[in-house]
């Protein structure tokens, strides 16, 4: 596997990662910290944008992709604080949720809440990094990543609109690693 | 500084500034919906708020004189950022392919502009200025379009951005020369001015190179210190440049190069970008305030002729540049299409031309530049978004 790095004057840096065959993953890191991720099917194809992430979110997702181990903590809602303001949270999608029976893209999850769904669990089958076109059904468990405000917004929009001042055992807003019952939630680093 | 209590129908300086920026922002917001880049729309906002439109219909018009210094700050910051991103190492690393592509870009488009200038009867100096206006692509418009359309992840991003970097260096030298020539007199009279201007800029460039390592500690550690001191250095140096007859813009460029070579590069870019955005809008709107719609209408034919000739010329030179980067014909064509938009630098040259004692140059060249930038930034953006259709038209399709 080869990674090509090049400068984009005035914009940032570009990394191209060979995916096998002629296909490449292209990551554009803007000077502002924003990351855009593209896929290019072959040398002459136009790059197709997959998603973009803020600097902080990109680092967090990067950590997840790296295989760092996050210890889920059993609470009413399972959430994992990653340090900074970022956290990962597990939710079961209730009947009647706007997300139930919709695709992630159609429910406009990122635009509406700022949070991203990084995995969907249906029965025993887990889809990591689901396609925005992937459907979510009632009863599925979704794994959501974002800042606390974004994850709360996700909860309000799709899970439990009546939640007021939702409290979990884990950390007040900004609670650091190891908050709550002492489990090292910032695991693996 | 304050102009005293506002008389009815007369705007105080603060209100004038606010009104211009607000109109420019509103026009840009409206235009963005139909996909027109912001830079020319800020100019259009200025035109609407200025004496030639608002003044003509009896609304309180804003006199450009009120905003001249703020507009100059905008120019200095625009060029400061170019300098900040400019890297000699990068230029050297890319020199083999880049020098070819950049040379083709310069040798095709500058002469085309000069020829157009002569054709329009603007004389040697006018032709030199039109040459610059036609030659220089818009980094702001092009970079934004590359990101918006996702071309930034495609191979043509490298030659496009590389050619823009090379143009930045050419524009630094060009502005130094143009600034000295515009003041008037024969080229022989201008020689001492050129010498002083180039000497001063050489000194700034040398200082940027040598003092950069010592610059960082002087700029402080807190964000506040870094921003305030960097702006102070940029304004003092560019102000000194103006007072010896050199281009304030070019001085700003070299201060940017100096600061860019320090480890503070990212922080400065981050913190000062919002300042640049605001003052750049003031500059673009100020160009609009200075523009007479009647004068622009009078040069409509030259503008369209120039667009019809210089647009394809850029596409051709850019396509050749792309080929020199070993891109496929289709990718090379895109390189050419991407380089079509003209913008901020053409307007900086226009602003320079207003200082000329020759009325032909001080009125016709800026009006031409404003019309030309409006047409080319729009046409270039359309060319990019319609690239697929254009490729099919010339028989190039993706495999």
Coordinates of C-alpha atoms in Angstrom, one line a residue:
Chain A
X1 CA 0.0 0.0 0.0
X2 CA 1.4 3.4 -1.0
X3 CA 0.3 6.7 0.5
X4 CA 1.0 9.8 -1.7
X5 CA 1.2 13.2 0.0
X6 CA 1.1 16.5 -1.9
X7 CA 0.7 20.1 -1.0
X8 CA -2.3 22.2 -2.0
X9 CA -1.0 25.7 -1.7
X10 CA -3.6 27.9 0.0
X11 CA -5.8 25.0 0.8
X12 CA -3.9 22.4 2.8
X13 CA -2.5 18.9 2.2
X14 CA -3.7 15.9 0.2
X15 CA -3.1 12.3 0.9
X16 CA -4.0 9.5 -1.5
X17 CA -4.1 6.0 -0.2
X18 CA -4.1 3.1 -2.7
X19 CA -7.0 0.8 -2.0
X20 CA -6.1 -2.0 -4.4
X21 CA -6.5 -1.9 -8.1
X22 CA -6.6 1.7 -9.3
X23 CA -9.0 2.8 -6.6
X24 CA -7.8 5.4 -4.2
X25 CA -9.0 7.1 -1.1
X26 CA -8.2 10.8 -1.1
X27 CA -8.1 12.8 2.1
X28 CA -7.9 16.5 1.8
X29 CA -6.8 18.2 5.1
X30 CA -7.7 21.9 4.9
X31 CA -5.6 24.5 6.7
X32 CA -8.7 25.1 8.9
X33 CA -8.4 21.5 10.1
X34 CA -11.5 20.3 8.2
X35 CA -11.0 16.9 6.5
X36 CA -12.7 15.9 3.3
X37 CA -12.6 12.3 2.3
X38 CA -13.1 11.3 -1.4
X39 CA -12.9 8.0 -3.3
X40 CA -11.6 7.8 -6.8
X41 CA -12.4 4.7 -8.7
X42 CA -9.5 4.9 -11.1
X43 CA -6.9 7.3 -12.4
X44 CA -9.2 9.1 -14.8
X45 CA -12.4 9.0 -12.7
X46 CA -13.6 12.1 -10.9
X47 CA -13.2 12.0 -7.2
X48 CA -16.5 11.3 -5.4
X49 CA -16.9 13.0 -2.0
X50 CA -17.8 10.6 0.8
X51 CA -17.9 12.8 3.8
X52 CA -16.3 15.6 5.7
X53 CA -15.3 16.0 9.3
X54 CA -14.2 18.8 11.6
X55 CA -10.7 18.6 13.0
X56 CA -11.8 17.3 16.4
X57 CA -14.2 14.8 15.0
X58 CA -11.6 13.6 12.4
X59 CA -9.2 12.8 15.2
X60 CA -11.8 11.0 17.1
X61 CA -12.9 8.9 14.2
X62 CA -9.3 8.3 13.3
X63 CA -8.8 6.9 16.7
X64 CA -11.7 4.6 16.3
X65 CA -10.5 3.5 12.8
X66 CA -7.1 2.9 14.3
X67 CA -8.7 0.2 16.4
X68 CA -8.3 1.9 19.7
X69 CA -10.4 0.1 22.3
X70 CA -13.2 2.1 23.8
X71 CA -14.7 0.5 26.9
X72 CA -18.5 0.8 26.8
X73 CA -19.9 1.5 30.2
X74 CA -23.3 -0.1 31.1
X75 CA -25.6 2.7 32.0
X76 CA -29.1 3.7 30.8
X77 CA -27.5 5.1 27.7
X78 CA -24.1 3.7 27.1
X79 CA -21.7 6.5 26.3
X80 CA -18.0 6.8 26.1
X81 CA -16.2 10.0 26.7
X82 CA -13.1 10.5 24.5
X83 CA -11.6 13.5 26.1
X84 CA -12.2 16.9 24.8
X85 CA -15.9 17.3 24.3
X86 CA -16.3 14.3 22.1
X87 CA -18.2 11.2 23.0
X88 CA -19.6 8.0 21.5
X89 CA -23.0 6.9 22.5
X90 CA -25.2 3.9 21.9
X91 CA -29.0 4.3 21.4
X92 CA -31.8 1.9 20.6
X93 CA -34.0 3.4 18.0
X94 CA -37.6 3.5 19.4
X95 CA -40.8 2.9 17.5
X96 CA -42.0 6.1 16.0
X97 CA -38.6 7.7 15.9
X98 CA -38.1 9.8 12.8
X99 CA -35.1 7.6 12.1
X100 CA -37.0 4.4 12.1
X101 CA -37.6 3.2 8.6
X102 CA -35.5 6.0 7.1
X103 CA -32.0 6.0 5.6
X104 CA -29.3 8.0 7.5
X105 CA -29.2 10.4 4.6
X106 CA -33.0 10.9 4.4
X107 CA -33.2 11.6 8.1
X108 CA -30.5 14.2 7.6
X109 CA -28.7 13.2 10.8
X110 CA -25.5 15.1 10.3
X111 CA -27.2 18.3 9.0
X112 CA -29.8 18.3 11.8
X113 CA -27.7 17.4 14.8
X114 CA -24.0 17.6 13.9
X115 CA -23.6 14.0 15.2
X116 CA -22.6 11.1 12.9
X117 CA -23.8 7.5 13.0
X118 CA -20.7 5.4 12.9
X119 CA -22.3 2.0 13.3
X120 CA -25.7 0.3 13.1
X121 CA -26.6 -2.9 14.9
X122 CA -29.5 -4.9 13.6
X123 CA -30.2 -8.1 15.6
X124 CA -26.7 -9.5 15.8
X125 CA -25.5 -8.0 12.6
X126 CA -23.3 -4.9 13.0
X127 CA -22.6 -2.5 10.1
X128 CA -19.7 -0.4 10.9
X129 CA -19.3 2.9 9.1
X130 CA -22.7 2.6 7.4
X131 CA -23.4 4.1 4.0
X132 CA -25.5 7.3 4.3
X133 CA -28.1 5.4 2.2
X134 CA -28.2 2.6 4.8
X135 CA -31.6 2.1 6.4
X136 CA -32.3 2.1 10.1
X137 CA -35.3 0.2 11.6
X138 CA -37.0 0.5 15.0
X139 CA -35.2 -1.7 17.5
X140 CA -31.8 -1.2 15.9
X141 CA -28.9 0.1 18.0
X142 CA -27.1 3.0 16.5
X143 CA -23.7 4.2 17.6
X144 CA -23.3 7.9 17.4
X145 CA -20.3 10.2 17.7
X146 CA -20.1 13.9 18.2
X147 CA -19.7 16.6 20.8
X148 CA -21.9 16.3 23.8
X149 CA -24.2 19.0 22.4
X150 CA -24.4 17.2 19.1
X151 CA -25.1 13.8 20.7
X152 CA -27.8 15.5 22.9
X153 CA -29.3 17.0 19.8
X154 CA -29.4 13.6 18.2
X155 CA -31.1 12.2 21.3
X156 CA -33.7 15.0 21.2
X157 CA -34.3 14.6 17.5
X158 CA -34.5 10.9 17.1
X159 CA -34.6 9.0 20.4
X160 CA -36.2 10.8 23.3
X161 CA -37.6 14.3 22.6
X162 CA -38.8 14.6 26.1
X163 CA -35.5 14.1 27.7
X164 CA -34.8 17.1 29.8
X165 CA -31.4 17.5 31.5
X166 CA -30.7 13.9 30.7
X167 CA -28.2 12.5 33.2
X168 CA -26.0 9.5 33.0
X169 CA -23.5 8.1 35.4
X170 CA -20.8 9.2 33.1
X171 CA -19.4 12.6 33.5
X172 CA -21.2 15.9 33.5
X173 CA -20.7 17.8 30.3
X174 CA -16.9 17.8 29.8
X175 CA -16.3 15.0 32.2
X176 CA -12.9 13.7 31.5
X177 CA -11.5 10.3 31.0
X178 CA -12.3 8.0 33.8
X179 CA -15.3 10.0 35.0
X180 CA -18.2 8.1 36.5
X181 CA -17.5 4.8 38.0
X182 CA -13.8 4.8 37.3
X183 CA -13.9 2.9 34.1
X184 CA -11.2 4.2 31.8
X185 CA -13.5 5.4 29.0
X186 CA -10.7 7.0 27.1
X187 CA -9.5 3.5 26.5
X188 CA -6.7 2.4 24.3
X189 CA -4.7 5.6 24.2
Chain B
X1 CA -11.2 61.1 12.2
X2 CA -15.0 61.0 12.7
X3 CA -16.7 63.3 10.3
X4 CA -18.8 64.9 13.1
X5 CA -22.5 64.7 13.4
X6 CA -24.2 63.4 10.3
X7 CA -26.0 65.9 8.2
X8 CA -29.2 64.7 6.7
X9 CA -28.5 62.8 3.5
X10 CA -24.9 62.5 4.5
X11 CA -23.5 59.4 6.0
X12 CA -20.8 59.5 8.7
X13 CA -17.7 57.4 8.1
X14 CA -18.9 54.6 10.3
X15 CA -22.3 54.4 8.7
X16 CA -20.8 54.6 5.2
X17 CA -18.5 51.7 6.0
X18 CA -21.4 49.7 7.5
X19 CA -23.7 50.4 4.6
X20 CA -21.1 49.4 2.0
X21 CA -20.2 46.2 3.7
X22 CA -23.9 45.4 4.3
X23 CA -24.9 46.0 0.6
X24 CA -21.9 44.0 -0.6
X25 CA -22.8 41.1 1.7
X26 CA -26.4 41.2 0.6
X27 CA -25.5 41.2 -3.1
X28 CA -23.0 38.3 -2.6
X29 CA -25.6 36.3 -0.6
X30 CA -28.2 36.8 -3.4
X31 CA -25.7 35.9 -6.1
X32 CA -24.4 32.8 -4.4
X33 CA -27.8 31.2 -4.8
X34 CA -27.3 31.2 -8.6
X35 CA -23.6 30.1 -8.2
X36 CA -21.8 33.4 -8.9
X37 CA -18.6 33.7 -7.0
X38 CA -18.5 36.4 -4.3
X39 CA -15.6 38.5 -5.4
X40 CA -17.2 40.3 -8.3
X41 CA -20.5 40.6 -6.4
X42 CA -18.8 42.5 -3.6
X43 CA -17.7 44.9 -6.4
X44 CA -21.2 45.1 -7.7
X45 CA -22.4 45.9 -4.2
X46 CA -20.0 48.8 -4.1
X47 CA -21.2 50.0 -7.5
X48 CA -24.8 50.0 -6.2
X49 CA -23.9 51.8 -3.0
X50 CA -21.7 54.4 -4.8
X51 CA -22.3 57.7 -6.4
X52 CA -22.9 56.2 -9.9
X53 CA -26.1 54.2 -8.9
X54 CA -27.3 55.2 -5.4
X55 CA -26.1 58.8 -6.0
X56 CA -27.8 58.9 -9.4
X57 CA -31.2 58.0 -7.9
X58 CA -30.9 60.4 -5.0
X59 CA -30.0 58.0 -2.3
X60 CA -27.2 58.9 0.1
X61 CA -24.2 57.7 -1.8
X62 CA -20.9 56.7 -0.3
X63 CA -17.8 58.6 -1.3
X64 CA -14.9 56.2 -1.9
X65 CA -12.5 58.6 -0.4
X66 CA -13.9 57.8 3.1
X67 CA -12.8 54.2 2.7
X68 CA -9.5 54.4 0.9
X69 CA -7.2 53.6 3.8
X70 CA -9.4 50.6 4.9
X71 CA -9.4 49.4 1.3
X72 CA -5.6 49.6 1.3
X73 CA -5.6 47.4 4.4
X74 CA -7.7 44.9 2.4
X75 CA -5.1 44.8 -0.4
X76 CA -2.2 44.4 2.0
X77 CA -3.9 41.6 3.8
X78 CA -4.9 39.8 0.6
X79 CA -1.3 39.8 -0.6
X80 CA 0.0 39.1 3.0
X81 CA -1.9 35.8 2.8
X82 CA -0.5 35.0 -0.6
X83 CA 2.9 35.5 0.9
X84 CA 2.0 33.4 3.9
X85 CA 1.2 30.5 1.7
X86 CA 4.0 31.1 -0.7
X87 CA 7.0 28.8 -0.2
X88 CA 10.2 29.2 -2.1
X89 CA 11.0 25.5 -1.3
X90 CA 7.8 24.4 -2.8
X91 CA 8.5 26.5 -5.9
X92 CA 12.0 25.0 -6.2
X93 CA 10.7 21.5 -5.6
X94 CA 8.1 21.8 -8.5
X95 CA 10.4 23.9 -10.8
X96 CA 10.8 21.4 -13.6
X97 CA 7.1 20.9 -14.4
X98 CA 5.9 24.1 -13.0
X99 CA 8.4 26.4 -14.8
X100 CA 7.1 25.0 -18.1
X101 CA 3.4 25.3 -17.2
X102 CA 3.9 28.7 -15.6
X103 CA 6.0 30.0 -18.6
X104 CA 3.3 28.9 -21.0
X105 CA 0.7 30.6 -18.9
X106 CA 2.7 33.9 -18.8
X107 CA 3.8 33.8 -22.5
X108 CA 0.4 33.1 -23.9
X109 CA -1.9 35.3 -21.7
X110 CA 0.2 38.3 -21.0
X111 CA 0.9 39.1 -24.7
X112 CA -2.8 38.4 -25.5
X113 CA -3.7 41.1 -22.9
X114 CA -1.1 43.5 -24.2
X115 CA -2.4 43.0 -27.8
X116 CA -5.9 43.7 -26.6
X117 CA -4.8 46.8 -24.8
X118 CA -3.2 48.2 -28.0
X119 CA -6.3 47.1 -30.0
X120 CA -8.5 49.2 -27.7
X121 CA -6.2 52.2 -28.2
X122 CA -4.9 52.5 -24.6
X123 CA -1.3 53.1 -25.5
X124 CA 1.8 51.3 -24.2
X125 CA 1.1 51.8 -20.5
X126 CA -2.6 50.9 -20.9
X127 CA -1.6 47.8 -22.8
X128 CA 0.8 46.8 -20.1
X129 CA -2.0 47.2 -17.5
X130 CA -4.5 45.2 -19.6
X131 CA -1.8 42.6 -20.0
X132 CA -1.7 42.1 -16.3
X133 CA -5.4 42.2 -15.8
X134 CA -5.9 39.5 -18.5
X135 CA -2.9 37.4 -17.4
X136 CA -3.6 36.9 -13.7
X137 CA -6.1 34.3 -12.7
X138 CA -8.1 34.6 -9.4
X139 CA -6.6 32.5 -6.6
X140 CA -9.7 33.3 -4.4
X141 CA -12.4 32.3 -6.9
X142 CA -10.5 29.3 -8.3
X143 CA -9.5 27.8 -5.0
X144 CA -13.1 28.1 -3.8
X145 CA -14.5 26.5 -6.9
X146 CA -11.9 23.7 -6.7
X147 CA -13.1 22.9 -3.2
X148 CA -16.8 23.4 -3.9
X149 CA -16.7 21.1 -7.0
X150 CA -14.5 18.5 -5.4
X151 CA -11.7 18.9 -8.0
X152 CA -9.4 19.5 -5.1
X153 CA -9.1 15.8 -4.8
X154 CA -8.4 15.3 -8.5
X155 CA -5.0 15.4 -10.2
X156 CA -5.6 18.7 -11.9
X157 CA -5.5 20.5 -8.5
X158 CA -1.7 20.3 -8.5
X159 CA -1.0 22.1 -11.7
X160 CA -3.8 24.6 -11.1
X161 CA -2.6 25.6 -7.6
X162 CA 1.0 25.4 -8.8
X163 CA 0.4 27.8 -11.6
X164 CA -1.5 30.1 -9.2
X165 CA 1.6 30.1 -6.9
X166 CA 3.9 31.0 -9.9
X167 CA 1.5 33.8 -10.9
X168 CA 1.6 35.2 -7.4
X169 CA 5.4 35.6 -7.7
X170 CA 5.0 37.2 -11.2
X171 CA 2.3 39.5 -9.8
X172 CA 4.7 40.7 -7.1
X173 CA 7.3 41.8 -9.6
X174 CA 4.6 43.1 -12.0
X175 CA 2.9 45.3 -9.4
X176 CA 6.2 46.8 -8.4
X177 CA 6.8 47.8 -12.0
X178 CA 3.2 48.9 -12.7
X179 CA 3.1 51.0 -9.6
X180 CA 6.2 52.9 -10.6
X181 CA 5.1 53.3 -14.2
X182 CA 1.5 54.5 -13.5
X183 CA 2.5 57.6 -11.7
X184 CA 3.3 59.1 -15.1
X185 CA 6.1 60.5 -17.2
X186 CA 8.2 58.7 -19.7
X187 CA 9.7 55.4 -18.9
X188 CA 13.0 57.2 -18.4
X189 CA 11.5 59.4 -15.8
X190 CA 10.1 56.3 -14.2
X191 CA 13.5 54.6 -13.9
X192 CA 14.5 56.2 -10.6
X193 CA 11.1 55.3 -9.2
X194 CA 11.4 51.8 -10.4
X195 CA 14.8 51.5 -8.9
X196 CA 13.7 52.8 -5.5
X197 CA 10.6 50.6 -5.6
X198 CA 12.5 47.5 -6.5
X199 CA 15.3 48.3 -4.1
X200 CA 12.8 48.7 -1.2
X201 CA 11.0 45.5 -2.1
X202 CA 14.3 43.7 -2.5
X203 CA 15.3 44.9 1.0
X204 CA 11.9 43.7 2.4
X205 CA 12.3 40.3 0.6
X206 CA 15.8 39.9 2.0
X207 CA 14.7 40.9 5.5
X208 CA 11.8 38.4 5.2
X209 CA 14.4 35.7 4.3
X210 CA 17.0 36.5 6.9
X211 CA 15.0 37.8 9.8
X212 CA 12.3 35.2 9.7
X213 CA 13.9 33.0 12.3
X214 CA 14.1 36.0 14.7
X215 CA 10.7 37.2 13.9
X216 CA 8.7 34.6 15.7
X217 CA 9.7 35.5 19.3
X218 CA 9.1 39.2 18.5
X219 CA 5.6 38.4 17.6
X220 CA 4.8 37.2 21.0
X221 CA 3.1 34.1 22.4
X222 CA -0.5 35.0 23.1
X223 CA -3.0 35.1 20.3
X224 CA -3.7 38.7 21.0
X225 CA 0.0 39.7 20.7
X226 CA 0.5 37.6 17.6
X227 CA -2.4 39.2 15.7
X228 CA -1.7 42.8 16.8
X229 CA 2.0 42.7 16.2
X230 CA 1.7 40.9 12.9
X231 CA -0.8 43.4 11.6
X232 CA 1.4 46.2 12.9
X233 CA 4.5 44.9 11.0
X234 CA 2.4 44.4 7.8
X235 CA 0.9 47.9 7.9
X236 CA 4.1 49.7 8.9
X237 CA 6.2 48.0 6.1
X238 CA 3.5 48.4 3.5
X239 CA 2.9 52.0 4.5
X240 CA 6.6 52.7 4.2
X241 CA 6.5 51.1 0.8
X242 CA 3.7 53.4 -0.3
X243 CA 5.7 56.5 0.9
X244 CA 8.7 55.6 -1.2
X245 CA 6.5 54.9 -4.2
X246 CA 6.6 51.1 -4.0
X247 CA 3.6 48.9 -4.0
X248 CA 2.0 48.4 -0.6
X249 CA 0.5 45.2 -1.9
X250 CA 3.9 43.7 -2.8
X251 CA 5.4 44.8 0.6
X252 CA 2.5 43.0 2.2
X253 CA 3.3 39.9 0.2
X254 CA 6.9 39.8 1.4
X255 CA 5.9 40.4 5.0
X256 CA 3.6 37.4 4.5
X257 CA 6.6 35.4 3.2
X258 CA 8.6 36.3 6.3
X259 CA 5.9 35.4 8.7
X260 CA 5.0 32.3 6.7
X261 CA 8.6 31.0 7.3
X262 CA 8.2 31.1 11.1
X263 CA 6.5 28.4 13.1
X264 CA 3.7 30.9 13.8
X265 CA 2.4 30.3 10.2
X266 CA -0.7 28.3 11.1
X267 CA -1.7 30.4 14.0
X268 CA -1.4 33.7 12.1
X269 CA -3.3 32.2 9.1
X270 CA -6.0 31.1 11.5
X271 CA -6.4 34.3 13.5
X272 CA -5.9 36.8 10.7
X273 CA -8.1 35.2 8.1
X274 CA -11.3 36.8 9.4
X275 CA -9.6 40.2 9.4
X276 CA -8.6 39.6 5.8
X277 CA -12.1 38.5 4.8
X278 CA -13.6 41.7 6.1
X279 CA -11.0 44.1 4.8
X280 CA -10.9 42.4 1.4
X281 CA -14.7 43.0 1.1
X282 CA -14.1 46.6 1.9
X283 CA -11.5 46.7 -0.9
X284 CA -13.7 45.0 -3.4
X285 CA -16.6 47.3 -2.6
X286 CA -14.3 50.3 -2.7
X287 CA -13.4 49.4 -6.2
X288 CA -17.1 49.3 -6.9
X289 CA -17.6 52.7 -5.3
X290 CA -15.0 54.1 -7.7
X291 CA -16.7 52.5 -10.7
X292 CA -19.0 54.5 -12.9
X293 CA -21.6 52.2 -14.5
X294 CA -21.8 54.5 -17.5
X295 CA -18.0 54.0 -18.0
X296 CA -18.4 50.2 -17.7
X297 CA -21.3 50.2 -20.2
X298 CA -19.1 52.3 -22.6
X299 CA -16.4 49.6 -22.5
X300 CA -18.9 46.7 -22.9
X301 CA -17.7 45.8 -26.4
X302 CA -13.9 45.7 -25.5
X303 CA -14.8 43.7 -22.4
X304 CA -16.7 41.1 -24.5
X305 CA -14.0 41.0 -27.1
X306 CA -11.4 40.5 -24.4
X307 CA -13.5 37.8 -22.8
X308 CA -14.0 36.0 -26.1
X309 CA -10.2 36.0 -26.8
X310 CA -8.6 35.7 -23.4
X311 CA -11.0 33.0 -22.1
X312 CA -10.0 30.4 -24.7
X313 CA -6.4 31.6 -24.5
X314 CA -6.3 30.6 -20.8
X315 CA -8.0 27.3 -21.6
X316 CA -5.3 26.5 -24.2
X317 CA -2.4 27.6 -22.0
X318 CA -3.8 25.7 -19.0
X319 CA -4.4 22.6 -21.1
X320 CA -0.8 22.7 -22.3
X321 CA 0.3 23.2 -18.6
X322 CA -1.7 20.1 -17.6
X323 CA 0.0 18.1 -20.4
X324 CA 3.3 19.2 -19.0
X325 CA 2.2 17.7 -15.7
X326 CA 1.6 14.4 -17.5
X327 CA -2.1 14.6 -17.1
X328 CA -4.6 12.9 -19.5
X329 CA -6.1 15.2 -22.2
X330 CA -9.4 15.4 -20.2
X331 CA -7.6 16.3 -17.0
X332 CA -5.5 18.8 -18.9
X333 CA -8.6 20.5 -20.3
X334 CA -9.9 20.8 -16.8
X335 CA -6.7 22.5 -15.7
X336 CA -7.3 25.0 -18.4
X337 CA -11.0 25.5 -17.6
X338 CA -10.2 26.0 -13.9
X339 CA -7.7 28.8 -14.6
X340 CA -10.3 31.0 -16.5
X341 CA -11.7 33.1 -13.6
X342 CA -10.0 36.4 -13.1
X343 CA -10.6 38.4 -9.9
X344 CA -8.8 40.1 -7.1
X345 CA -5.5 40.8 -8.8
X346 CA -7.1 42.3 -11.8
X347 CA -9.0 44.6 -9.5
X348 CA -5.8 45.5 -7.6
X349 CA -4.3 46.5 -11.0
X350 CA -7.5 48.5 -11.7
X351 CA -7.1 50.3 -8.4
X352 CA -3.5 51.1 -9.3
X353 CA -4.6 52.5 -12.6
X354 CA -6.9 55.1 -10.9
X355 CA -3.7 56.9 -9.7
X356 CA -2.6 57.6 -13.3
X357 CA -2.6 61.3 -14.3
X358 CA -3.7 60.2 -17.8
X359 CA -7.5 60.4 -17.7
X360 CA -7.8 57.7 -20.4
X361 CA -6.0 55.2 -18.1
X362 CA -7.4 56.3 -14.8
X363 CA -11.0 56.0 -16.0
X364 CA -11.1 53.4 -18.9
X365 CA -8.7 50.8 -17.5
X366 CA -10.6 50.4 -14.1
X367 CA -14.0 50.3 -15.8
X368 CA -12.6 47.7 -18.2
X369 CA -11.2 45.7 -15.4
X370 CA -14.4 45.7 -13.4
X371 CA -16.5 44.6 -16.4
X372 CA -13.9 42.0 -17.4
X373 CA -13.7 40.5 -13.9
X374 CA -17.5 40.3 -13.6
X375 CA -17.7 38.5 -17.0
X376 CA -14.6 36.2 -16.5
X377 CA -15.3 35.2 -12.9
X378 CA -18.8 34.2 -13.9
X379 CA -17.8 32.6 -17.2
X380 CA -14.9 30.7 -15.5
X381 CA -17.1 29.4 -12.8
X382 CA -19.7 28.2 -15.3
X383 CA -17.0 26.6 -17.4
X384 CA -15.9 24.6 -14.4
X385 CA -19.3 23.5 -13.4
X386 CA -20.1 22.6 -17.0
X387 CA -16.8 20.8 -17.5
X388 CA -18.4 17.5 -18.4
X389 CA -20.5 19.0 -21.2
X390 CA -17.5 20.9 -22.5
X391 CA -15.4 17.6 -22.5
X392 CA -18.1 15.9 -24.5
X393 CA -18.2 18.8 -26.9
X394 CA -14.6 18.5 -27.7
X395 CA -14.8 14.7 -27.9
X396 CA -13.2 13.8 -24.5
X397 CA -15.2 11.5 -22.4
X398 CA -14.3 9.5 -19.3
X399 CA -13.5 5.9 -20.1

